[in-house]
mmCIF file of C-alpha atoms in Angstrom:
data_model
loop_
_atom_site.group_PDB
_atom_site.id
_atom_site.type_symbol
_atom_site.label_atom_id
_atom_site.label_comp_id
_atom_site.label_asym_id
_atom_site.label_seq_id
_atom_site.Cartn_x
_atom_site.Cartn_y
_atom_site.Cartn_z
ATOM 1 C CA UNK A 1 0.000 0.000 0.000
ATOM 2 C CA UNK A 2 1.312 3.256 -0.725
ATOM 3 C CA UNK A 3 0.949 5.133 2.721
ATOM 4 C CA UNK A 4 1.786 1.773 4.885
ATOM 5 C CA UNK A 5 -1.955 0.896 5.382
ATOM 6 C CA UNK A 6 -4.579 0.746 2.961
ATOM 7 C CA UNK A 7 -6.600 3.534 2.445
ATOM 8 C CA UNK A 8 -10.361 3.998 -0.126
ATOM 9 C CA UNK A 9 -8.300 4.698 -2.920
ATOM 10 C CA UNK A 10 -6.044 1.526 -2.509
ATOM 11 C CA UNK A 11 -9.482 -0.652 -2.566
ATOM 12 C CA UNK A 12 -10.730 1.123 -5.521
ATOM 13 C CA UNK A 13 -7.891 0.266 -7.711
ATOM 14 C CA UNK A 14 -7.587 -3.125 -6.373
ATOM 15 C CA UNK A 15 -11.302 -3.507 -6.909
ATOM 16 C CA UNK A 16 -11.275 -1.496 -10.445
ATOM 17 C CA UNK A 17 -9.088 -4.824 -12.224
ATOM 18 C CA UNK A 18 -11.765 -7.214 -11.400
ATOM 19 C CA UNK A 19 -15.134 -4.952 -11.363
ATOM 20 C CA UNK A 20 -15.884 -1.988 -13.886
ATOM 21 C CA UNK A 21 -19.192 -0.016 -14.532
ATOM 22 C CA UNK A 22 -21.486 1.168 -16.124
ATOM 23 C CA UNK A 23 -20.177 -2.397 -17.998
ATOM 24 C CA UNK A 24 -22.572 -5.147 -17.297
ATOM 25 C CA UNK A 25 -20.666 -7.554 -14.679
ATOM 26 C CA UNK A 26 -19.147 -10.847 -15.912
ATOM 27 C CA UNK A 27 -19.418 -13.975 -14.307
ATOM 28 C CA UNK A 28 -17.238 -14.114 -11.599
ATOM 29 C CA UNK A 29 -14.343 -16.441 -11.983
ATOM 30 C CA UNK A 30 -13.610 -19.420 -9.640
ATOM 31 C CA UNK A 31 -11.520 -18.155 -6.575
ATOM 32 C CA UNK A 32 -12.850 -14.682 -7.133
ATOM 33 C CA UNK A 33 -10.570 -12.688 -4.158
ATOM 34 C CA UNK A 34 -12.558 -9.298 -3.464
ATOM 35 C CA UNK A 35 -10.446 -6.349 -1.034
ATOM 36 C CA UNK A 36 -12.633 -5.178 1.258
ATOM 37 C CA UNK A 37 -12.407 -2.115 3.741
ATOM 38 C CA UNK A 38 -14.073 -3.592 6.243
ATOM 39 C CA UNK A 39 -14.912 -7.004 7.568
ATOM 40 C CA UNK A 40 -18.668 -6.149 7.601
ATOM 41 C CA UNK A 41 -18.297 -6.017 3.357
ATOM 42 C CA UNK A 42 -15.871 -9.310 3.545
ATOM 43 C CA UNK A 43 -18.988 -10.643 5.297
ATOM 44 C CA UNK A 44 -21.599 -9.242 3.198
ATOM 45 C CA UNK A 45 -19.708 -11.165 -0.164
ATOM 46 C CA UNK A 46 -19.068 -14.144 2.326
ATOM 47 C CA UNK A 47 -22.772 -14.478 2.789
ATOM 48 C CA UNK A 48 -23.906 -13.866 -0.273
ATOM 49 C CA UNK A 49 -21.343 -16.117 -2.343
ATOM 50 C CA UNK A 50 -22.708 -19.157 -0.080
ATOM 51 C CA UNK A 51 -26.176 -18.346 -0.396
ATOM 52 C CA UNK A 52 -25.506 -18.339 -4.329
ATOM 53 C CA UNK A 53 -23.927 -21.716 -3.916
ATOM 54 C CA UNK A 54 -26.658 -23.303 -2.441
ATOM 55 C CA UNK A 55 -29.184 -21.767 -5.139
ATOM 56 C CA UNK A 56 -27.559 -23.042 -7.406
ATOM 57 C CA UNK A 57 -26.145 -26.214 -5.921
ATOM 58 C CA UNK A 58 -29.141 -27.312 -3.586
ATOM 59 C CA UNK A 59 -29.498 -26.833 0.115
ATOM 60 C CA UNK A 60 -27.949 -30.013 1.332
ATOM 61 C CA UNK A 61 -24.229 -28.770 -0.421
ATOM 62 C CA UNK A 62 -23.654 -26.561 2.286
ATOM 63 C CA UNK A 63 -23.400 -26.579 6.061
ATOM 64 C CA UNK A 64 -23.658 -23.621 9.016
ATOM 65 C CA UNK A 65 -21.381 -24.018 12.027
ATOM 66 C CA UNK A 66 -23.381 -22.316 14.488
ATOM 67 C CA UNK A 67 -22.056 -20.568 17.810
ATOM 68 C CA UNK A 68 -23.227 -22.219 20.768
ATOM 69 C CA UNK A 69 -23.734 -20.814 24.478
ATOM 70 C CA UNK A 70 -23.066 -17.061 23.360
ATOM 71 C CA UNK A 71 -22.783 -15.395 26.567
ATOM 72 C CA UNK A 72 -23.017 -11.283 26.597
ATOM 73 C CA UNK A 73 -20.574 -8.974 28.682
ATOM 74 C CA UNK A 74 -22.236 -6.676 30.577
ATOM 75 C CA UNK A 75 -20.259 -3.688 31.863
ATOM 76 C CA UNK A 76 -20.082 -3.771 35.572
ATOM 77 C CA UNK A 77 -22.541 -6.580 35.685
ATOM 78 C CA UNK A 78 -22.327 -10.486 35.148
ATOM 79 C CA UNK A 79 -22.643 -12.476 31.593
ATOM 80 C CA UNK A 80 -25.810 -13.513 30.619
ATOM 81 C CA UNK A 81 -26.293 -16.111 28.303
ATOM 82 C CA UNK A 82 -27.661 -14.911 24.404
ATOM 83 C CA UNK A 83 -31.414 -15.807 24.205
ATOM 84 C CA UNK A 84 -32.202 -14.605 21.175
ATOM 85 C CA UNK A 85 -29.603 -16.854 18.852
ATOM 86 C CA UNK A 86 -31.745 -16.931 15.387
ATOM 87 C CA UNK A 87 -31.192 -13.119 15.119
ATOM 88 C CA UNK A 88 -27.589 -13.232 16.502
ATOM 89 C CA UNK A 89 -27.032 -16.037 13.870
ATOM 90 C CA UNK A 90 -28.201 -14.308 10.897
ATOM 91 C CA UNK A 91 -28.168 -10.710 11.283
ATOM 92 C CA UNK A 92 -24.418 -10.496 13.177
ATOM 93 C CA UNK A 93 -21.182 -10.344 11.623
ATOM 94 C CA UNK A 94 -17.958 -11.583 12.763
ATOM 95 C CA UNK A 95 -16.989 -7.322 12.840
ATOM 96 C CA UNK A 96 -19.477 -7.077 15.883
ATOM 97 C CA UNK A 97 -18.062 -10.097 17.972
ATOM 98 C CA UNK A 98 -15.747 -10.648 20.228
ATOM 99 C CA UNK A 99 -13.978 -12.556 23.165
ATOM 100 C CA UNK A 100 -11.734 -11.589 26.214
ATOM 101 C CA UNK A 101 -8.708 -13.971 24.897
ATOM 102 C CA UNK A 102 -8.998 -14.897 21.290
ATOM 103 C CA UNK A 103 -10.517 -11.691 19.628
ATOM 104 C CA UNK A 104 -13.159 -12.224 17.100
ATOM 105 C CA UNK A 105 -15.494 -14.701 16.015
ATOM 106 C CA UNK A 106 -17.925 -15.857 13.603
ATOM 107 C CA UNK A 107 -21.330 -16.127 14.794
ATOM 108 C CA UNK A 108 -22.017 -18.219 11.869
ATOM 109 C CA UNK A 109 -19.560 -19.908 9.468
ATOM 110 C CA UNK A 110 -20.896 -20.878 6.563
ATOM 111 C CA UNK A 111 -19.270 -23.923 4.774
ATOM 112 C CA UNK A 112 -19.633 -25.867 1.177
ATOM 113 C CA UNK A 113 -17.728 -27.633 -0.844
ATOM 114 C CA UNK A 114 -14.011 -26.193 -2.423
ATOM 115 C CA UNK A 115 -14.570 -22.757 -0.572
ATOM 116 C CA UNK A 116 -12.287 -20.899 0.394
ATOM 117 C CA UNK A 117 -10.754 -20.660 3.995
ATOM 118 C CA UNK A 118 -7.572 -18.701 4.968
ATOM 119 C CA UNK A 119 -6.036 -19.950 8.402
ATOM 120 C CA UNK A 120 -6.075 -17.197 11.427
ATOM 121 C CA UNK A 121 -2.643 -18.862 13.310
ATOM 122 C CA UNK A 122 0.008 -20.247 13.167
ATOM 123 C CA UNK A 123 -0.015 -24.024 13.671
ATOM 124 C CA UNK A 124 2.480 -25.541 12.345
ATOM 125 C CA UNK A 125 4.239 -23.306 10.047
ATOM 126 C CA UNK A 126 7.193 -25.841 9.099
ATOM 127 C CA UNK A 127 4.189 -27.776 7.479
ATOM 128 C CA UNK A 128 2.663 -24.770 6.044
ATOM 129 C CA UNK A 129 0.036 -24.363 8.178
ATOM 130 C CA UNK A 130 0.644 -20.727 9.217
ATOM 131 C CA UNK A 131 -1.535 -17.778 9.509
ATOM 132 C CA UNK A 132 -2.912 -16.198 5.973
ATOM 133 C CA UNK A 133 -2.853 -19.555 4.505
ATOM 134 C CA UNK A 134 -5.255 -20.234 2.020
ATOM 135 C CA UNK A 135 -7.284 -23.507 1.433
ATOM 136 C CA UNK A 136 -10.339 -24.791 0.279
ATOM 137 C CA UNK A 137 -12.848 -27.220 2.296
ATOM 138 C CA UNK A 138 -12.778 -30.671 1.668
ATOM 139 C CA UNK A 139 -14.716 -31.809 4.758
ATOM 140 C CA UNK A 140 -15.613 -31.788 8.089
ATOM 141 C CA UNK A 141 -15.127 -33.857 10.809
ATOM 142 C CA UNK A 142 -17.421 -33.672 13.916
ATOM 143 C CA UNK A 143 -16.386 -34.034 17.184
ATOM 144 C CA UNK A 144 -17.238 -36.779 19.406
ATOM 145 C CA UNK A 145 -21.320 -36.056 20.706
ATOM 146 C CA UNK A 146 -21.760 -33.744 18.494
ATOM 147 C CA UNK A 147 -24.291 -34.121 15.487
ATOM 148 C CA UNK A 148 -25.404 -32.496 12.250
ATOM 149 C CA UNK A 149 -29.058 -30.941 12.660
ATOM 150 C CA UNK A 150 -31.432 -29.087 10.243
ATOM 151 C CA UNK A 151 -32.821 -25.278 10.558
ATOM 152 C CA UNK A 152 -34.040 -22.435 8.234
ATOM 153 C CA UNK A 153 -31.050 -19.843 7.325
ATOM 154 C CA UNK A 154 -31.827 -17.736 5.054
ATOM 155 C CA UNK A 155 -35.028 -19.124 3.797
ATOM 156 C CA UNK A 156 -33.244 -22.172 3.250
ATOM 157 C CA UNK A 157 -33.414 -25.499 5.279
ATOM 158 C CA UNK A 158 -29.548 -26.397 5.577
ATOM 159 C CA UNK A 159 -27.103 -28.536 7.827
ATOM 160 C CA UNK A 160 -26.070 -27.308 10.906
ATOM 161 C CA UNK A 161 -23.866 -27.947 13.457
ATOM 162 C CA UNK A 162 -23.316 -25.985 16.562
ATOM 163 C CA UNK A 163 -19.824 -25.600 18.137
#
């Protein structure tokens, strides 16, 4: 970036090679990688690439890792445990959540087949697993009493499991 951080024009001209109006938008290509400002817009493309998916795909192609036992800090007072998870799930972004040791999290992650994931830390780097790596999805493995249920997302009846 040309001042040491990015700034609006930096996304513009990043976004400008792959986007350009008033032409009609092309398909977008497999892998499509989109800057984004904020994490609210990296959420709002998230969403809206895996709803696409599942259109077109079917509902059963994808699957929801829900958080579970969402408790909210309360200045001055104790946590109380999140009541109202259907909203929490669906209308709250990773941007607007966060934890006392490990910083933010995904109320939601939305999975399917060959997306794309990107490693947050490091874990073992002389393997390259190390933070900012990017991968794709090729399955998930539940832990032990846990189980895959359905519920409406979206409109649409998909797997979920909550973690």
């Amino acid at each position: 970036f040309r001042e040491g951080q990015p700034t609006p024009e930096d996304f513009i001209l990043l976004n400008s090679r792959i986007v350009s109006l008033p032409n009609p938008l092309p398909a977008p290509p497999a892998l499509l990688r989109v800057a984004c400002k904020t994490n609210s817009e990296r959420e709002a493309i998230n969403t809206a690439t895996w709803l696409t998916h599942l259109e077109t795909h079917g509902e059963q192609q994808g699957l929801v890792v829900l958080a579970d036992h969402v408790l909210v800090q309360r200045e001055g007072a104790a946590d109380i445990e999140l009541t109202d998870v259907l909203t929490f799930w669906t209308c709250v972004g990773e941007d607007d959540c966060s934890t006392r040791r490990s910083g933010r999290f995904a109320p939601m992650l939305r999975l399917y087949p060959c997306c794309p994931l990107m490693m947050t830390e490091n874990v073992d780097v002389g393997n390259n697993m190390a933070n900012g790596t990017l991968g794709v999805c090729t399955g998930v493995k539940l832990i032990p009493g846990n189980y895959v249920h359905h519920r409406k997302v979206h409109g649409l009846n998909v797997k979920c499991v909550c973690a």
